[in-house]
CSV table of C-alpha atoms in Angstrom, one decimal:
chain,number,residue,atom,x,y,z
C,1,MET,CA,-11.8,-101.0,19.4
C,2,ASN,CA,-13.2,-99.1,22.2
C,3,TRP,CA,-17.1,-98.4,21.4
C,4,ARG,CA,-18.7,-95.4,23.4
C,5,GLY,CA,-22.3,-95.0,22.5
C,6,ARG,CA,-24.0,-93.8,19.6
C,7,GLY,CA,-21.6,-91.1,18.9
C,8,GLY,CA,-19.2,-92.9,16.9
C,9,ILE,CA,-15.5,-93.3,17.4
C,10,LYS,CA,-14.1,-90.8,19.8
C,11,GLY,CA,-10.6,-89.6,19.4
C,12,PRO,CA,-8.1,-88.9,21.9
C,13,SER,CA,-8.5,-86.5,24.4
C,14,PRO,CA,-6.5,-83.3,24.0
C,15,VAL,CA,-3.4,-82.7,25.8
C,16,ARG,CA,-3.7,-79.9,28.3
C,17,PRO,CA,-1.0,-78.0,29.8
C,18,PRO,CA,-0.6,-78.3,34.0
C,19,ARG,CA,-2.6,-75.9,35.7
C,20,GLY,CA,0.7,-74.3,37.2
C,21,ARG,CA,2.0,-73.9,33.8
C,22,ARG,CA,-1.2,-71.9,32.4
C,23,SER,CA,-1.1,-69.7,35.5
C,24,GLY,CA,2.7,-69.0,34.7
C,25,VAL,CA,1.7,-67.8,31.2
C,26,VAL,CA,-1.1,-65.7,32.0
C,27,ALA,CA,1.0,-63.9,34.8
C,28,ALA,CA,3.5,-63.1,32.3
C,29,LEU,CA,1.2,-61.6,29.7
C,30,LEU,CA,-0.4,-59.5,32.6
C,31,ALA,CA,2.9,-58.3,33.6
C,32,ALA,CA,4.2,-57.4,30.1
C,33,SER,CA,0.8,-55.6,29.7
C,34,ALA,CA,1.2,-53.6,32.9
C,35,THR,CA,4.7,-52.6,32.0
C,36,PHE,CA,3.7,-51.6,28.5
C,37,SER,CA,0.9,-49.6,30.0
C,38,LEU,CA,3.2,-48.0,32.4
C,39,PHE,CA,5.6,-47.0,29.6
C,40,LEU,CA,2.6,-45.7,27.4
C,41,ILE,CA,1.5,-43.7,30.5
C,42,ALA,CA,5.0,-42.4,31.2
C,43,GLY,CA,5.4,-41.8,27.3
C,44,LEU,CA,2.2,-39.7,27.1
C,45,ALA,CA,3.0,-37.8,30.3
C,46,TRP,CA,6.3,-36.9,28.8
C,47,GLY,CA,4.9,-36.0,25.7
C,48,TRP,CA,2.1,-33.9,27.4
C,49,SER,CA,4.5,-32.0,29.4
C,50,VAL,CA,6.6,-31.2,26.4
C,51,TYR,CA,3.6,-30.2,24.2
C,52,TYR,CA,2.6,-27.8,26.9
C,53,ALA,CA,6.0,-27.0,28.5
C,54,PRO,CA,7.6,-23.4,27.8
C,55,GLY,CA,9.6,-23.3,24.8
C,56,PRO,CA,13.1,-21.8,24.0
C,57,SER,CA,13.7,-18.3,25.1
C,58,ALA,CA,13.9,-15.8,21.8
C,59,ARG,CA,17.5,-15.2,21.1
C,60,GLN,CA,16.8,-11.6,20.9
C,61,GLY,CA,14.2,-9.5,22.4
C,62,ASP,CA,10.7,-11.0,23.3
C,63,GLU,CA,9.6,-12.4,19.8
C,64,THR,CA,11.4,-14.2,17.0
C,65,VAL,CA,10.5,-13.5,13.4
C,66,VAL,CA,9.9,-16.7,11.4
C,67,THR,CA,9.2,-16.7,7.6
C,68,LEU,CA,7.1,-20.2,6.6
C,69,PRO,CA,7.4,-19.9,2.4
C,70,SER,CA,4.4,-21.2,0.6
C,71,GLY,CA,4.2,-24.7,-0.1
C,72,SER,CA,6.8,-25.9,2.8
C,73,GLY,CA,5.8,-29.2,4.0
C,74,VAL,CA,5.8,-30.1,7.7
C,75,SER,CA,9.5,-31.5,7.8
C,76,ALA,CA,10.8,-28.2,6.0
C,77,ILE,CA,8.7,-26.1,8.6
C,78,ALA,CA,9.9,-27.9,11.5
C,79,ALA,CA,13.5,-27.5,10.2
C,80,ARG,CA,12.9,-23.6,9.7
C,81,LEU,CA,11.6,-23.4,13.5
C,82,LYS,CA,14.3,-25.3,14.8
C,83,SER,CA,16.9,-23.3,13.1
C,84,ALA,CA,14.8,-20.1,14.4
C,85,GLY,CA,15.3,-21.4,18.0
C,86,VAL,CA,11.5,-21.6,18.7
C,87,ILE,CA,11.3,-25.3,19.2
C,88,ARG,CA,13.6,-27.8,21.1
C,89,SER,CA,12.9,-30.9,18.6
C,90,SER,CA,11.9,-31.1,15.1
C,91,ASP,CA,10.7,-34.7,15.5
C,92,MET,CA,8.6,-33.4,18.3
C,93,PHE,CA,7.1,-30.8,16.4
C,94,LYS,CA,6.2,-33.3,13.6
C,95,ALA,CA,4.8,-35.9,15.9
C,96,ALA,CA,2.7,-33.2,17.4
C,97,ALA,CA,1.7,-31.8,14.3
C,98,THR,CA,0.5,-35.1,13.1
C,99,LEU,CA,-1.2,-36.5,16.2
C,100,THR,CA,-3.3,-33.3,16.5
C,101,GLY,CA,-3.7,-32.9,12.7
C,102,ALA,CA,-2.2,-29.4,12.7
C,103,ASP,CA,0.0,-30.7,9.8
C,104,ARG,CA,-2.9,-30.3,7.4
C,105,ARG,CA,-3.9,-27.0,8.3
C,106,LEU,CA,-0.1,-25.1,8.8
C,107,ARG,CA,-0.1,-21.9,6.9
C,108,ALA,CA,2.6,-20.0,5.4
C,109,GLY,CA,3.7,-16.4,6.0
C,110,GLU,CA,5.6,-14.4,8.5
C,111,TYR,CA,5.1,-15.2,12.2
C,112,LEU,CA,6.2,-13.4,15.4
C,113,VAL,CA,6.6,-16.2,17.9
C,114,PRO,CA,6.5,-15.1,21.4
C,115,ASP,CA,9.4,-15.6,23.8
C,116,LYS,CA,9.1,-19.1,25.6
C,117,ALA,CA,6.1,-20.1,23.2
C,118,SER,CA,5.1,-23.8,24.0
C,119,LEU,CA,4.8,-26.3,21.2
C,120,ARG,CA,1.1,-26.0,21.5
C,121,ALA,CA,1.2,-22.5,21.2
C,122,VAL,CA,3.4,-22.4,18.1
C,123,LEU,CA,1.0,-25.0,16.2
C,124,ARG,CA,-2.0,-22.8,17.1
C,125,LEU,CA,-0.4,-19.6,15.6
C,126,LEU,CA,0.6,-21.6,12.6
C,127,THR,CA,-2.8,-23.1,12.2
C,128,ASP,CA,-4.6,-19.9,12.9
C,129,GLY,CA,-2.8,-18.1,10.4
C,130,LYS,CA,-2.0,-15.1,12.4
C,131,VAL,CA,0.7,-13.7,10.1
C,132,VAL,CA,2.6,-10.5,10.3
C,133,ARG,CA,1.4,-8.2,7.8
C,134,HIS,CA,3.3,-5.5,6.0
C,135,TYR,CA,1.9,-2.5,4.1
C,136,VAL,CA,3.4,-0.1,1.9
C,137,THR,CA,1.2,3.1,0.7
C,138,ILE,CA,1.9,5.2,-2.2
C,139,PRO,CA,-0.4,8.3,-1.7
C,140,GLU,CA,-2.2,9.8,-4.4
C,141,GLY,CA,-0.1,12.6,-6.3
C,142,TRP,CA,3.3,11.7,-5.2
C,143,SER,CA,5.9,11.1,-7.9
C,144,SER,CA,7.6,8.0,-9.0
C,145,ALA,CA,10.9,9.4,-7.3
C,146,GLN,CA,9.0,9.8,-4.1
C,147,ALA,CA,7.4,6.2,-4.4
C,148,VAL,CA,11.0,4.9,-4.9
C,149,ASP,CA,12.0,6.9,-1.7
C,150,ILE,CA,9.1,5.1,0.2
C,151,LEU,CA,9.9,1.6,-0.9
C,152,MET,CA,13.8,1.9,0.0
C,153,LYS,CA,12.7,3.0,3.5
C,154,GLN,CA,10.8,-0.7,3.8
C,155,ALA,CA,13.2,-2.6,5.7
C,156,VAL,CA,11.0,-5.9,5.1
C,157,LEU,CA,11.8,-5.4,1.5
C,158,THR,CA,15.1,-6.3,-0.6
C,159,GLY,CA,17.0,-5.7,-3.6
C,160,ALA,CA,17.7,-2.1,-5.3
C,161,VAL,CA,15.6,-0.2,-7.7
C,162,ASP,CA,17.6,-0.1,-10.9
C,163,GLN,CA,15.7,3.1,-12.1
C,164,VAL,CA,12.9,5.4,-11.2
C,165,PRO,CA,9.8,4.2,-13.2
C,166,ASP,CA,8.6,6.6,-15.7
C,167,GLU,CA,6.3,9.2,-14.2
C,168,GLY,CA,2.5,8.3,-14.0
C,169,THR,CA,3.0,4.6,-14.5
C,170,LEU,CA,2.4,3.6,-10.8
C,171,TRP,CA,-1.0,3.2,-9.1
C,172,PRO,CA,-1.4,4.9,-5.9
C,173,GLU,CA,-2.5,2.5,-3.4
C,174,THR,CA,-1.8,0.5,-0.4
C,175,TYR,CA,-0.2,-2.9,-1.0
C,176,GLU,CA,0.5,-5.9,1.1
C,177,VAL,CA,4.1,-7.0,0.9
C,178,SER,CA,6.2,-9.8,2.3
C,179,ARG,CA,9.2,-9.7,4.3
C,180,GLY,CA,11.8,-10.7,1.4
C,181,GLU,CA,10.0,-9.5,-1.4
C,182,THR,CA,11.9,-7.3,-3.8
C,183,ARG,CA,11.3,-3.8,-4.3
C,184,MET,CA,11.4,-4.2,-8.0
C,185,SER,CA,8.5,-6.6,-7.7
C,186,VAL,CA,6.4,-4.6,-5.7
C,187,ILE,CA,6.9,-1.9,-8.6
C,188,ALA,CA,5.8,-4.4,-11.1
C,189,ARG,CA,2.5,-5.0,-9.2
C,190,MET,CA,2.1,-1.0,-9.1
C,191,LYS,CA,2.5,-0.9,-12.7
C,192,SER,CA,0.1,-3.6,-13.1
C,193,ALA,CA,-2.4,-2.1,-11.1
C,194,HIS,CA,-2.1,1.0,-13.0
C,195,ASP,CA,-2.5,-0.5,-16.2
C,196,ASP,CA,-5.6,-2.4,-15.1
C,197,ASN,CA,-7.4,0.7,-13.6
C,198,LEU,CA,-6.5,3.1,-16.5
C,199,ALA,CA,-8.1,0.5,-19.0
C,200,ARG,CA,-11.2,0.3,-17.1
C,201,LEU,CA,-11.4,4.1,-16.7
C,202,TRP,CA,-10.6,4.7,-20.1
C,203,ALA,CA,-13.5,2.5,-21.4
C,204,ALA,CA,-15.7,4.4,-19.3
C,205,ARG,CA,-14.9,7.7,-20.4
C,206,SER,CA,-17.3,10.6,-21.3
C,207,PRO,CA,-17.5,12.0,-24.6
C,208,ASN,CA,-16.9,15.4,-23.0
C,209,THR,CA,-13.6,14.7,-22.0
C,210,VAL,CA,-10.8,16.8,-24.0
C,211,VAL,CA,-8.0,14.1,-24.0
C,212,ASP,CA,-7.7,11.8,-26.9
C,213,THR,CA,-5.4,8.9,-25.5
C,214,PRO,CA,-5.0,7.2,-22.2
C,215,GLU,CA,-1.5,9.0,-21.7
C,216,GLU,CA,-3.0,12.6,-22.1
C,217,ALA,CA,-5.5,11.4,-19.4
C,218,VAL,CA,-3.0,10.6,-17.1
C,219,ILE,CA,-1.0,14.0,-17.7
C,220,LEU,CA,-3.9,16.0,-17.2
C,221,ALA,CA,-5.2,14.0,-14.1
C,222,SER,CA,-1.6,14.3,-12.4
C,223,VAL,CA,-2.0,18.2,-13.2
C,224,VAL,CA,-5.1,18.2,-11.4
C,225,GLU,CA,-3.9,15.8,-8.4
C,226,LYS,CA,-1.4,18.2,-7.5
C,227,GLU,CA,-3.7,21.1,-7.6
C,228,THR,CA,-6.5,20.3,-4.7
C,229,GLY,CA,-6.0,17.9,-1.7
C,230,LEU,CA,-9.7,18.0,-1.5
C,231,ALA,CA,-11.4,14.9,-3.2
C,232,ALA,CA,-14.8,16.9,-3.9
C,233,GLU,CA,-12.9,19.6,-5.6
C,234,ARG,CA,-11.0,17.3,-8.3
C,235,PRO,CA,-14.0,17.3,-10.8
C,236,ARG,CA,-14.4,21.1,-10.6
C,237,VAL,CA,-10.6,21.5,-11.0
C,238,ALA,CA,-10.5,19.1,-14.0
C,239,ALA,CA,-13.4,21.1,-15.6
C,240,VAL,CA,-11.4,24.3,-15.3
C,241,PHE,CA,-8.4,22.8,-17.0
C,242,SER,CA,-10.7,21.1,-19.7
C,243,ASN,CA,-12.1,24.3,-20.4
C,244,ARG,CA,-8.9,26.1,-20.8
C,245,LEU,CA,-7.8,23.3,-23.2
C,246,ARG,CA,-10.9,23.6,-25.2
C,247,ILE,CA,-10.5,27.5,-26.0
C,248,GLY,CA,-6.5,27.4,-26.0
C,249,MET,CA,-5.7,29.1,-22.6
C,250,ARG,CA,-2.6,27.8,-20.9
C,251,LEU,CA,-3.0,25.8,-17.9
C,252,GLU,CA,-0.9,28.1,-15.7
C,253,SER,CA,-0.1,25.4,-13.1
C,254,ASP,CA,2.1,25.9,-10.1
C,255,PRO,CA,3.3,22.1,-9.9
C,256,THR,CA,4.3,22.0,-13.6
C,257,ILE,CA,6.7,24.8,-12.6
C,258,VAL,CA,8.1,22.7,-9.6
C,259,TYR,CA,8.2,19.5,-11.6
C,260,GLY,CA,10.3,20.9,-14.1
C,261,ILE,CA,13.0,22.0,-11.5
C,262,THR,CA,12.7,19.0,-9.0
C,263,LYS,CA,11.7,16.2,-11.5
C,264,GLY,CA,9.0,15.1,-8.7
C,265,ARG,CA,10.7,16.1,-5.5
C,266,PRO,CA,9.3,19.0,-3.2
C,267,LEU,CA,10.7,22.0,-3.8
C,268,GLY,CA,10.9,23.0,-0.2
C,269,ARG,CA,10.3,27.0,-1.0
C,270,GLY,CA,8.4,29.5,-2.7
C,271,ILE,CA,8.8,29.9,-6.5
C,272,ARG,CA,11.3,32.3,-7.9
C,273,GLN,CA,10.6,34.9,-10.3
C,274,SER,CA,13.3,33.6,-12.4
C,275,GLU,CA,11.6,30.2,-12.3
C,276,LEU,CA,8.6,31.5,-13.3
C,277,ARG,CA,10.1,33.0,-16.6
C,278,THR,CA,12.0,29.6,-17.1
C,279,ASP,CA,11.0,27.4,-19.9
C,280,THR,CA,11.9,24.0,-18.6
C,281,GLY,CA,9.5,22.3,-21.2
C,282,TYR,CA,7.1,21.8,-18.3
C,283,ASN,CA,6.3,25.4,-17.2
C,284,THR,CA,2.7,25.6,-18.2
C,285,TYR,CA,2.8,29.5,-17.8
C,286,LEU,CA,5.1,29.5,-20.7
C,287,ILE,CA,3.9,26.3,-23.0
C,288,ASP,CA,0.8,25.5,-24.5
C,289,GLY,CA,-1.4,22.6,-23.8
C,290,LEU,CA,-0.1,19.6,-21.6
C,291,PRO,CA,3.2,19.0,-20.2
C,292,PRO,CA,5.2,16.5,-21.8
C,293,THR,CA,4.5,13.8,-19.2
C,294,PRO,CA,2.7,13.4,-16.2
C,295,ILE,CA,3.8,15.3,-13.0
C,296,ALA,CA,2.9,12.9,-10.7
C,297,ASN,CA,1.0,9.3,-10.1
C,298,PRO,CA,-2.6,10.4,-10.2
C,299,GLY,CA,-5.2,8.4,-8.4
C,300,ARG,CA,-8.8,6.8,-9.4
C,301,GLU,CA,-10.8,10.0,-8.4
C,302,ALA,CA,-8.5,12.4,-10.4
C,303,LEU,CA,-8.4,10.1,-13.6
C,304,ALA,CA,-12.2,9.9,-13.2
C,305,ALA,CA,-12.8,13.6,-13.2
C,306,VAL,CA,-10.5,14.0,-16.2
C,307,LEU,CA,-12.4,11.4,-18.3
C,308,ASN,CA,-15.7,12.4,-17.3
C,309,PRO,CA,-15.6,16.6,-16.3
C,310,PRO,CA,-18.4,18.1,-15.2
C,311,ARG,CA,-20.3,20.8,-17.3
C,312,SER,CA,-18.9,23.9,-16.3
C,313,GLU,CA,-18.0,27.8,-17.3
C,314,ASP,CA,-15.4,28.0,-15.0
C,315,LEU,CA,-11.9,29.3,-15.9
C,316,PHE,CA,-10.2,30.5,-12.6
C,317,PHE,CA,-9.7,29.4,-9.4
C,318,VAL,CA,-8.1,31.0,-6.1
C,319,ALA,CA,-7.8,29.7,-2.7
C,320,ASP,CA,-10.7,30.3,-0.4
C,321,GLY,CA,-9.4,30.5,2.9
C,322,THR,CA,-10.7,27.2,4.2
C,323,GLY,CA,-8.5,24.7,2.4
C,324,GLY,CA,-10.5,24.7,-1.0
C,325,HIS,CA,-10.8,27.1,-3.7
C,326,ALA,CA,-13.1,29.8,-5.1
C,327,PHE,CA,-14.1,29.4,-8.6
C,328,ALA,CA,-15.0,31.8,-11.5
C,329,ALA,CA,-16.0,31.8,-14.8
C,330,THR,CA,-15.2,35.5,-15.4
C,331,TYR,CA,-11.7,37.1,-15.0
C,332,ASP,CA,-13.6,40.2,-13.1
C,333,GLN,CA,-15.0,37.3,-10.7
C,334,HIS,CA,-11.6,36.1,-10.5
C,335,LEU,CA,-10.1,39.3,-9.5
C,336,GLN,CA,-12.7,39.5,-6.8
C,337,ASN,CA,-12.0,36.1,-5.5
C,338,VAL,CA,-8.2,36.9,-5.5
C,339,ALA,CA,-8.7,40.2,-3.6
C,340,ARG,CA,-11.0,38.3,-0.8
C,341,TRP,CA,-7.8,35.8,-0.4
C,342,ARG,CA,-5.3,38.6,-0.1
C,343,GLU,CA,-7.5,40.3,2.5
C,344,ILE,CA,-7.5,36.8,4.4
C,345,GLU,CA,-3.7,36.9,4.2
C,346,ARG,CA,-3.2,40.5,5.3
C,347,ARG,CA,-5.5,39.4,8.4
C,348,LYS,CA,-3.3,36.1,9.0
C,349,ALA,CA,-0.1,38.3,9.0
C,350,GLY,CA,-1.5,40.9,11.6
C,351,LEU,CA,-1.1,43.9,8.8
C,352,PRO,CA,-3.1,47.0,8.8
C,353,PRO,CA,-5.7,47.4,5.6
C,354,GLY,CA,-4.3,48.1,2.4
C,355,VAL,CA,-0.8,46.4,3.3
C,356,THR,CA,0.2,43.5,1.1
C,357,PRO,CA,2.2,40.8,3.2
C,358,PRO,CA,5.5,40.9,1.9
C,359,ALA,CA,7.4,38.3,0.0
C,360,ALA,CA,10.7,36.8,0.9
C,361,PRO,CA,14.0,38.1,-1.3
C,362,GLY,CA,13.7,36.6,-4.5
C,363,THR,CA,10.6,34.4,-3.8
C,364,LEU,CA,7.0,34.1,-4.4
C,365,GLY,CA,5.2,33.1,-1.4
C,366,PRO,CA,1.3,32.6,-1.0
C,367,GLY,CA,-0.5,35.7,-2.1
C,368,GLN,CA,2.6,37.4,-3.3
C,369,ALA,CA,2.0,37.2,-7.3
C,370,PRO,CA,2.1,40.4,-9.3
C,371,GLU,CA,-1.0,42.0,-9.6
C,372,ALA,CA,-3.3,40.0,-12.0
C,373,ALA,CA,-3.6,41.5,-15.4
C,374,PRO,CA,-6.8,41.7,-17.8
C,375,PRO,CA,-7.1,39.2,-20.3
C,376,GLY,CA,-4.4,39.2,-23.1
C,377,GLN,CA,-1.7,41.1,-20.9
C,378,THR,CA,0.9,40.5,-18.5
C,379,PRO,CA,2.4,42.8,-15.9
C,380,ALA,CA,5.3,44.6,-17.9
C,381,GLY,CA,8.6,42.6,-17.7
C,382,GLN,CA,6.8,39.9,-15.6
C,383,ALA,CA,5.6,36.3,-16.5
C,384,PRO,CA,2.1,35.8,-14.9
C,385,ALA,CA,2.6,34.3,-11.8
C,386,PRO,CA,0.7,32.1,-9.6
C,387,THR,CA,0.0,32.3,-5.8
C,388,GLY,CA,-0.2,29.3,-3.3
C,389,ASN,CA,1.2,26.3,-2.8
C,390,ALA,CA,-0.2,24.6,-6.0
C,391,VAL,CA,-2.1,26.8,-8.6
C,392,ILE,CA,-4.2,29.2,-6.5
C,393,THR,CA,-4.4,31.9,-9.0
C,394,MET,CA,-4.2,31.4,-12.8
C,395,GLN,CA,-3.8,34.4,-14.9
C,396,SER,CA,-5.6,34.8,-18.2
C,397,GLN,CA,-3.5,34.8,-21.3
């Protein structure tokens, strides 16, 4: 036994590799690390260059339209971009999206990808959500047939319209639509908006309104809407029609004559004498009360005016030469307003005093109606006739 001091028995000394062998292992490790670093640097440099390098050229024009559906994952998005030709590699897109954290911020929608956009630019476009927005506007007072015409002209929409919606069931508004959305789905949104808004307006109606149902409100509002293009005049026009309905006077509205002829499309000319005497079921110079259906799709202001008409004694109105109308409570006042309007027309036509601008053969243009009759009478052999593009003069019954 070999005693080595108080520390007790010592074991055998560890075996150490020769100094030359240790140096070789360290050198190998250093070489491998250097090689890996070089490959890593080269890979990063290559990836960096791909990330910033110009992308593919657009197949047509200077931009490429790409639509990313809602709920698409990174792989589906990458495949769609690759198919559209805006990226070269779906794997590189997914890797770049993951490394930059963009994969958690990609947004659905339609995008216009510029020609030769880099991978970085594409990712930024998709994460910023700079989508292309499309809008469809249905103006107040347009018919359902005209609304369908508008939708059919929108190239981003798809599908046919099986049937023109019932008049007065669409809400005039500007709607955002998506590429590929069907026209019938847009119509469904318009109908839903109409129902929701009408319900709210009906709930806030005044006791002074003359309509008994929401459907009657839409009919009367559609006539008001077609009578004036000035929003400030809608309440006053609504008051005139409300007053007439209360005392049993006919509405005598030109747009109802036109609707009975065209069912919602522009007439494109003046109203003929024969059409003034034709009972289409809509001609309010010949029928009592409201037309059987709306004659357009009224907007919020027209409906609100009908449901909350201001107090007024007005029963007549005529164009005043400024784009608006002159209102009157009595027939004599109305005749004075008519005379002023005809003088304005005479001056516009450059005719001498006392000469009325002639009407085109067989038609009634602005200011060409027969002379107004006193209450309870009409010119012999003639129906009471309006003057103007909508109701410009209304004759008393």
